Amino acid sequence: IQFATACQRLHKKEVYDYALKGVFLDSPEIKMEYQKGIEARNQHDFERAREHFLKCETMLAQLKSIRLRNFFLFDVAFIDYRLGKWQELMADLSCCGQWWRPEIICTLMPMLNEHMDEVEQVVDMIGELIAKEPLPIYYAWRARFRAMRCEFSDVVYNEYQQKIHNDLKMALQKAPQNPDVLTICAGTWFLLNDWEKCRQTCDFLEKQQFENQTWCFWKAMVLLRQGEYESAIELLKTYVKYCEICPTESFFNVSMGQAFLAICYAKLNQFDNAEQILSIIHSSFPE
């Protein structure tokens, strides 16, 4: 646990692995319960996984030898994100405290699609995180959210232009080949209408064969805008399949991929295929 704390102060990503190892060494019972949660999550039994992770948190609170609190709420948060339980997710995040994990920021995306007026609050929050830990992924996310605000609100682009590009520069300067950082940057370049930069980044990620397949969505968006609908369809199919099996992706993302898949089919006059997909989306999100 002390090693994990030291890693945290040095901004090293191993911090969570060491903290988890420390908990498991002190309590094999928690390790067993956590493994049950992982197994349930991998079997897509998310409600059962949530119960196991919450039990881990309860058991951790009873340990007198380790002063970690709210450590397993990150696992709970990703389950709530997966299930679209937005209020529960916000409650999870509000309790995470010092053990904030960078990858959790992606869970805010579906909510902000409906609450663009709150984007600036997220930008400020990420700024506070950067002040504590200047991680490249934080810079990448701040650029993305700023670009989103330019895309969906009346903010004048020139007011944000320099800030967005400064954040992108900081992110790539520190992690030029990090797949997660590059994927976030690809989406930002798309929102800035720099389709060539977006496509080049996605092509690089494709060649590297990283596990994260989110780049498929952004390359498909470029191809869709350029009228290459058949190529976009294949990428969107890959993206949807990835989101369906990845435990840290939301069903919202699955439906987002399906929606653009339906658009591509409609552009090709394949209306039966489009209607079939839209029916599936409507069954999941009738509102």
Tab-separated table of C-alpha atoms in Angstrom:
chain	number	residue	atom	x	y	z
A	1	ILE	CA	0.000	0.000	0.000
A	2	GLN	CA	2.898	2.359	0.784
A	3	PHE	CA	4.422	1.480	-2.586
A	4	ALA	CA	1.087	2.304	-4.239
A	5	THR	CA	0.988	5.672	-2.484
A	6	ALA	CA	4.519	6.424	-3.679
A	7	CYS	CA	3.551	5.473	-7.246
A	8	GLN	CA	0.566	7.779	-7.003
A	9	ARG	CA	2.774	10.729	-6.057
A	10	LEU	CA	5.072	9.910	-8.986
A	11	HIS	CA	2.073	9.684	-11.370
A	12	LYS	CA	2.811	6.050	-12.240
A	13	LYS	CA	-0.043	3.929	-13.604
A	14	GLU	CA	0.971	0.896	-11.483
A	15	VAL	CA	-0.555	2.560	-8.429
A	16	TYR	CA	-3.857	0.656	-8.655
A	17	ASP	CA	-2.236	-2.731	-9.251
A	18	TYR	CA	-0.061	-2.366	-6.156
A	19	ALA	CA	-2.944	-1.129	-4.025
A	20	LEU	CA	-5.086	-4.062	-5.148
A	21	LYS	CA	-2.234	-6.481	-4.445
A	22	GLY	CA	-1.859	-5.009	-0.970
A	23	VAL	CA	-5.548	-5.490	-0.212
A	24	PHE	CA	-5.518	-9.059	-1.500
A	25	LEU	CA	-2.407	-9.980	0.534
A	26	ASP	CA	-4.096	-8.717	3.676
A	27	SER	CA	-7.485	-10.245	2.922
A	28	PRO	CA	-7.785	-13.372	0.745
A	29	GLU	CA	-11.533	-13.160	1.364
A	30	ILE	CA	-11.744	-9.861	-0.498
A	31	LYS	CA	-9.652	-11.328	-3.312
A	32	MET	CA	-12.084	-14.227	-3.649
A	33	GLU	CA	-15.080	-11.875	-3.658
A	34	TYR	CA	-13.431	-9.612	-6.244
A	35	GLN	CA	-12.691	-12.560	-8.529
A	36	LYS	CA	-16.366	-13.505	-8.348
A	37	GLY	CA	-17.227	-9.970	-9.455
A	38	ILE	CA	-14.805	-10.141	-12.387
A	39	GLU	CA	-16.213	-13.509	-13.460
A	40	ALA	CA	-19.783	-12.201	-13.327
A	41	ARG	CA	-18.769	-9.092	-15.284
A	42	ASN	CA	-17.069	-11.192	-17.965
A	43	GLN	CA	-20.244	-13.271	-18.226
A	44	HIS	CA	-22.240	-10.040	-18.729
A	45	ASP	CA	-24.103	-10.634	-15.460
A	46	PHE	CA	-23.586	-6.994	-14.491
A	47	GLU	CA	-26.075	-6.809	-11.627
A	48	ARG	CA	-24.388	-9.741	-9.873
A	49	ALA	CA	-20.962	-8.238	-10.562
A	50	ARG	CA	-22.121	-4.995	-8.959
A	51	GLU	CA	-23.176	-6.866	-5.816
A	52	HIS	CA	-19.771	-8.543	-5.505
A	53	PHE	CA	-17.856	-5.271	-5.965
A	54	LEU	CA	-20.025	-3.504	-3.391
A	55	LYS	CA	-19.411	-6.368	-0.983
A	56	CYS	CA	-15.659	-5.918	-1.550
A	57	GLU	CA	-16.050	-2.273	-0.549
A	58	THR	CA	-17.947	-3.238	2.607
A	59	MET	CA	-15.327	-5.819	3.546
A	60	LEU	CA	-12.532	-3.294	2.890
A	61	ALA	CA	-14.148	-0.772	5.248
A	62	GLN	CA	-13.996	-3.384	8.017
A	63	LEU	CA	-10.249	-3.930	7.631
A	64	LYS	CA	-8.309	-2.119	10.354
A	65	SER	CA	-4.897	-2.816	8.829
A	66	ILE	CA	-5.549	-0.960	5.570
A	67	ARG	CA	-6.928	2.565	5.398
A	68	LEU	CA	-8.285	2.454	1.864
A	69	ARG	CA	-11.822	3.635	1.350
A	70	ASN	CA	-14.033	3.728	-1.748
A	71	PHE	CA	-11.332	1.833	-3.656
A	72	PHE	CA	-13.709	-0.646	-5.314
A	73	LEU	CA	-16.203	2.051	-6.283
A	74	PHE	CA	-14.394	2.360	-9.611
A	75	ASP	CA	-15.442	-1.161	-10.509
A	76	VAL	CA	-18.978	-0.309	-9.389
A	77	ALA	CA	-18.866	2.902	-11.448
A	78	PHE	CA	-18.026	1.075	-14.664
A	79	ILE	CA	-20.892	-1.341	-14.042
A	80	ASP	CA	-23.318	1.549	-13.481
A	81	TYR	CA	-21.954	3.169	-16.663
A	82	ARG	CA	-22.469	-0.076	-18.537
A	83	LEU	CA	-26.059	-0.298	-17.311
A	84	GLY	CA	-26.817	3.379	-17.927
A	85	LYS	CA	-27.469	4.106	-14.235
A	86	TRP	CA	-26.380	7.731	-14.440
A	87	GLN	CA	-27.451	8.873	-10.974
A	88	GLU	CA	-25.723	5.915	-9.344
A	89	LEU	CA	-22.630	6.595	-11.459
A	90	MET	CA	-22.433	10.204	-10.280
A	91	ALA	CA	-22.779	9.039	-6.690
A	92	ASP	CA	-19.925	6.570	-7.233
A	93	LEU	CA	-17.660	9.241	-8.689
A	94	SER	CA	-18.407	11.733	-5.943
A	95	CYS	CA	-17.052	9.245	-3.380
A	96	CYS	CA	-13.894	8.105	-5.197
A	97	GLY	CA	-11.626	10.688	-3.598
A	98	GLN	CA	-7.867	10.316	-3.992
A	99	TRP	CA	-8.071	7.018	-5.885
A	100	TRP	CA	-9.428	8.692	-8.998
A	101	ARG	CA	-8.652	6.706	-12.140
A	102	PRO	CA	-8.088	8.539	-15.441
A	103	GLU	CA	-10.105	6.066	-17.516
A	104	ILE	CA	-13.248	6.910	-15.563
A	105	ILE	CA	-13.661	10.206	-17.459
A	106	CYS	CA	-15.053	8.325	-20.465
A	107	THR	CA	-18.135	7.463	-18.416
A	108	LEU	CA	-19.198	11.132	-18.442
A	109	MET	CA	-19.592	11.217	-22.221
A	110	PRO	CA	-23.148	9.800	-22.586
A	111	MET	CA	-24.488	12.169	-19.926
A	112	LEU	CA	-22.907	15.220	-21.511
A	113	ASN	CA	-24.509	14.396	-24.856
A	114	GLU	CA	-27.771	15.385	-23.158
A	115	HIS	CA	-26.369	18.113	-20.879
A	116	MET	CA	-24.030	20.243	-22.948
A	117	ASP	CA	-24.491	23.126	-20.522
A	118	GLU	CA	-22.417	21.149	-17.996
A	119	VAL	CA	-19.373	20.676	-20.247
A	120	GLU	CA	-17.564	23.667	-18.753
A	121	GLN	CA	-17.891	22.122	-15.289
A	122	VAL	CA	-16.198	18.965	-16.574
A	123	VAL	CA	-13.444	21.071	-18.181
A	124	ASP	CA	-12.837	22.769	-14.820
A	125	MET	CA	-12.836	19.407	-13.023
A	126	ILE	CA	-10.210	18.008	-15.399
A	127	GLY	CA	-8.173	21.178	-14.854
A	128	GLU	CA	-8.155	20.428	-11.128
A	129	LEU	CA	-7.014	16.870	-11.862
A	130	ILE	CA	-4.198	18.197	-14.067
A	131	ALA	CA	-3.061	20.487	-11.250
A	132	LYS	CA	-2.704	17.424	-9.010
A	133	GLU	CA	-1.490	14.932	-11.646
A	134	PRO	CA	-0.415	16.303	-15.058
A	135	LEU	CA	-1.161	13.057	-16.885
A	136	PRO	CA	-1.293	13.103	-20.721
A	137	ILE	CA	-4.712	11.437	-20.762
A	138	TYR	CA	-6.131	14.340	-18.722
A	139	TYR	CA	-4.863	16.845	-21.289
A	140	ALA	CA	-6.357	14.716	-24.073
A	141	TRP	CA	-9.758	14.580	-22.378
A	142	ARG	CA	-9.813	18.306	-21.659
A	143	ALA	CA	-9.144	18.994	-25.336
A	144	ARG	CA	-11.981	16.639	-26.267
A	145	PHE	CA	-14.538	18.258	-23.982
A	146	ARG	CA	-13.529	21.730	-25.102
A	147	ALA	CA	-13.947	20.623	-28.709
A	148	MET	CA	-17.371	19.214	-27.837
A	149	ARG	CA	-18.419	22.565	-26.439
A	150	CYS	CA	-17.336	24.263	-29.654
A	151	GLU	CA	-19.255	21.676	-31.670
A	152	PHE	CA	-22.554	21.783	-29.799
A	153	SER	CA	-22.833	25.269	-28.319
A	154	ASP	CA	-22.506	28.910	-29.329
A	155	VAL	CA	-18.926	29.270	-28.074
A	156	VAL	CA	-16.790	31.032	-30.651
A	157	TYR	CA	-14.180	28.553	-31.865
A	158	ASN	CA	-11.338	31.080	-31.840
A	159	GLU	CA	-11.788	31.563	-28.104
A	160	TYR	CA	-10.961	27.906	-27.485
A	161	GLN	CA	-8.725	27.119	-30.459
A	162	GLN	CA	-5.389	27.785	-28.787
A	163	LYS	CA	-6.376	26.050	-25.558
A	164	ILE	CA	-7.500	22.910	-27.411
A	165	HIS	CA	-4.311	22.679	-29.444
A	166	ASN	CA	-2.164	23.345	-26.370
A	167	ASP	CA	-3.829	20.448	-24.573
A	168	LEU	CA	-3.369	18.171	-27.581
A	169	LYS	CA	0.290	19.170	-27.741
A	170	MET	CA	0.824	18.409	-24.042
A	171	ALA	CA	-0.933	15.040	-24.336
A	172	LEU	CA	1.071	13.888	-27.347
A	173	GLN	CA	4.336	15.318	-26.076
A	174	LYS	CA	4.138	13.100	-23.016
A	175	ALA	CA	2.549	10.012	-24.646
A	176	PRO	CA	3.016	10.074	-28.439
A	177	GLN	CA	2.051	6.409	-28.949
A	178	ASN	CA	-0.308	5.714	-26.071
A	179	PRO	CA	-3.395	4.079	-27.683
A	180	ASP	CA	-5.897	5.539	-25.221
A	181	VAL	CA	-4.494	9.055	-25.615
A	182	LEU	CA	-4.384	8.740	-29.403
A	183	THR	CA	-7.971	7.468	-29.533
A	184	ILE	CA	-9.191	10.476	-27.543
A	185	CYS	CA	-7.180	12.815	-29.767
A	186	ALA	CA	-8.631	11.200	-32.906
A	187	GLY	CA	-12.132	12.041	-31.709
A	188	THR	CA	-11.067	15.596	-30.926
A	189	TRP	CA	-9.610	16.104	-34.403
A	190	PHE	CA	-12.862	14.839	-35.891
A	191	LEU	CA	-14.850	17.384	-33.875
A	192	LEU	CA	-12.446	20.075	-35.095
A	193	ASN	CA	-13.126	18.956	-38.690
A	194	ASP	CA	-9.498	17.896	-39.137
A	195	TRP	CA	-10.564	14.677	-40.829
A	196	GLU	CA	-7.155	13.950	-42.320
A	197	LYS	CA	-5.447	14.050	-38.917
A	198	CYS	CA	-8.215	11.919	-37.441
A	199	ARG	CA	-7.917	9.317	-40.198
A	200	GLN	CA	-4.101	9.195	-40.004
A	201	THR	CA	-4.288	8.562	-36.263
A	202	CYS	CA	-6.877	5.821	-36.712
A	203	ASP	CA	-4.753	4.188	-39.425
A	204	PHE	CA	-1.814	4.130	-36.992
A	205	LEU	CA	-3.954	2.565	-34.256
A	206	GLU	CA	-5.260	-0.042	-36.707
A	207	LYS	CA	-1.714	-1.112	-37.634
A	208	GLN	CA	-0.706	-1.395	-33.973
A	209	GLN	CA	-3.633	-3.761	-33.290
A	210	PHE	CA	-4.359	-2.322	-29.858
A	211	GLU	CA	-7.084	-3.930	-27.774
A	212	ASN	CA	-9.060	-0.680	-27.634
A	213	GLN	CA	-11.172	-0.588	-30.799
A	214	THR	CA	-12.817	2.800	-30.226
A	215	TRP	CA	-10.779	4.234	-33.101
A	216	CYS	CA	-13.104	2.307	-35.459
A	217	PHE	CA	-15.925	4.687	-34.592
A	218	TRP	CA	-13.936	7.821	-35.427
A	219	LYS	CA	-12.557	6.470	-38.693
A	220	ALA	CA	-16.081	5.415	-39.626
A	221	MET	CA	-17.289	8.942	-38.918
A	222	VAL	CA	-14.704	10.335	-41.339
A	223	LEU	CA	-15.641	7.778	-44.000
A	224	LEU	CA	-19.330	8.551	-43.545
A	225	ARG	CA	-18.694	12.279	-44.054
A	226	GLN	CA	-16.669	11.461	-47.171
A	227	GLY	CA	-19.401	9.262	-48.628
A	228	GLU	CA	-17.536	5.953	-48.201
A	229	TYR	CA	-20.533	4.246	-46.624
A	230	GLU	CA	-19.630	0.607	-47.265
A	231	SER	CA	-16.210	1.001	-45.635
A	232	ALA	CA	-17.820	2.844	-42.723
A	233	ILE	CA	-20.281	-0.029	-42.231
A	234	GLU	CA	-17.515	-2.588	-41.679
A	235	LEU	CA	-15.797	-0.367	-39.121
A	236	LEU	CA	-19.043	0.348	-37.277
A	237	LYS	CA	-19.783	-3.374	-37.074
A	238	THR	CA	-16.368	-3.883	-35.465
A	239	TYR	CA	-16.998	-1.008	-33.060
A	240	VAL	CA	-20.423	-2.304	-32.006
A	241	LYS	CA	-19.056	-5.808	-31.446
A	242	TYR	CA	-16.206	-4.382	-29.353
A	243	CYS	CA	-18.599	-2.335	-27.195
A	244	GLU	CA	-20.866	-5.335	-26.672
A	245	ILE	CA	-18.099	-7.509	-25.222
A	246	CYS	CA	-15.943	-4.859	-23.519
A	247	PRO	CA	-16.994	-4.623	-19.838
A	248	THR	CA	-15.998	-0.954	-19.599
A	249	GLU	CA	-18.086	0.241	-22.551
A	250	SER	CA	-21.666	1.450	-22.186
A	251	PHE	CA	-24.719	0.071	-23.950
A	252	PHE	CA	-25.225	3.706	-24.958
A	253	ASN	CA	-22.085	3.374	-27.105
A	254	VAL	CA	-23.459	0.177	-28.636
A	255	SER	CA	-26.608	2.017	-29.701
A	256	MET	CA	-24.593	5.002	-30.929
A	257	GLY	CA	-22.641	2.711	-33.226
A	258	GLN	CA	-25.846	1.040	-34.373
A	259	ALA	CA	-27.458	4.410	-35.112
A	260	PHE	CA	-24.682	5.461	-37.474
A	261	LEU	CA	-24.747	1.979	-38.984
A	262	ALA	CA	-28.416	2.544	-39.804
A	263	ILE	CA	-27.537	5.912	-41.373
A	264	CYS	CA	-24.945	4.255	-43.606
A	265	TYR	CA	-27.450	1.650	-44.753
A	266	ALA	CA	-29.999	4.379	-45.471
A	267	LYS	CA	-27.418	6.311	-47.505
A	268	LEU	CA	-26.985	3.160	-49.611
A	269	ASN	CA	-30.783	2.845	-50.001
A	270	GLN	CA	-30.735	-0.383	-47.962
A	271	PHE	CA	-33.772	0.714	-45.975
A	272	ASP	CA	-34.747	-2.738	-44.683
A	273	ASN	CA	-31.363	-3.097	-42.973
A	274	ALA	CA	-31.625	0.432	-41.580
A	275	GLU	CA	-35.134	-0.132	-40.244
A	276	GLN	CA	-34.137	-3.417	-38.618
A	277	ILE	CA	-31.298	-1.738	-36.714
A	278	LEU	CA	-33.445	1.239	-35.690
A	279	SER	CA	-36.012	-1.180	-34.270
A	280	ILE	CA	-33.310	-2.710	-32.081
A	281	ILE	CA	-32.239	0.723	-30.837
A	282	HIS	CA	-35.829	1.717	-30.127
A	283	SER	CA	-36.341	-1.395	-27.996
A	284	SER	CA	-33.325	-0.377	-25.884
A	285	PHE	CA	-34.037	3.370	-25.771
A	286	PRO	CA	-37.782	3.858	-26.388
A	287	GLU	CA	-37.607	7.464	-25.150
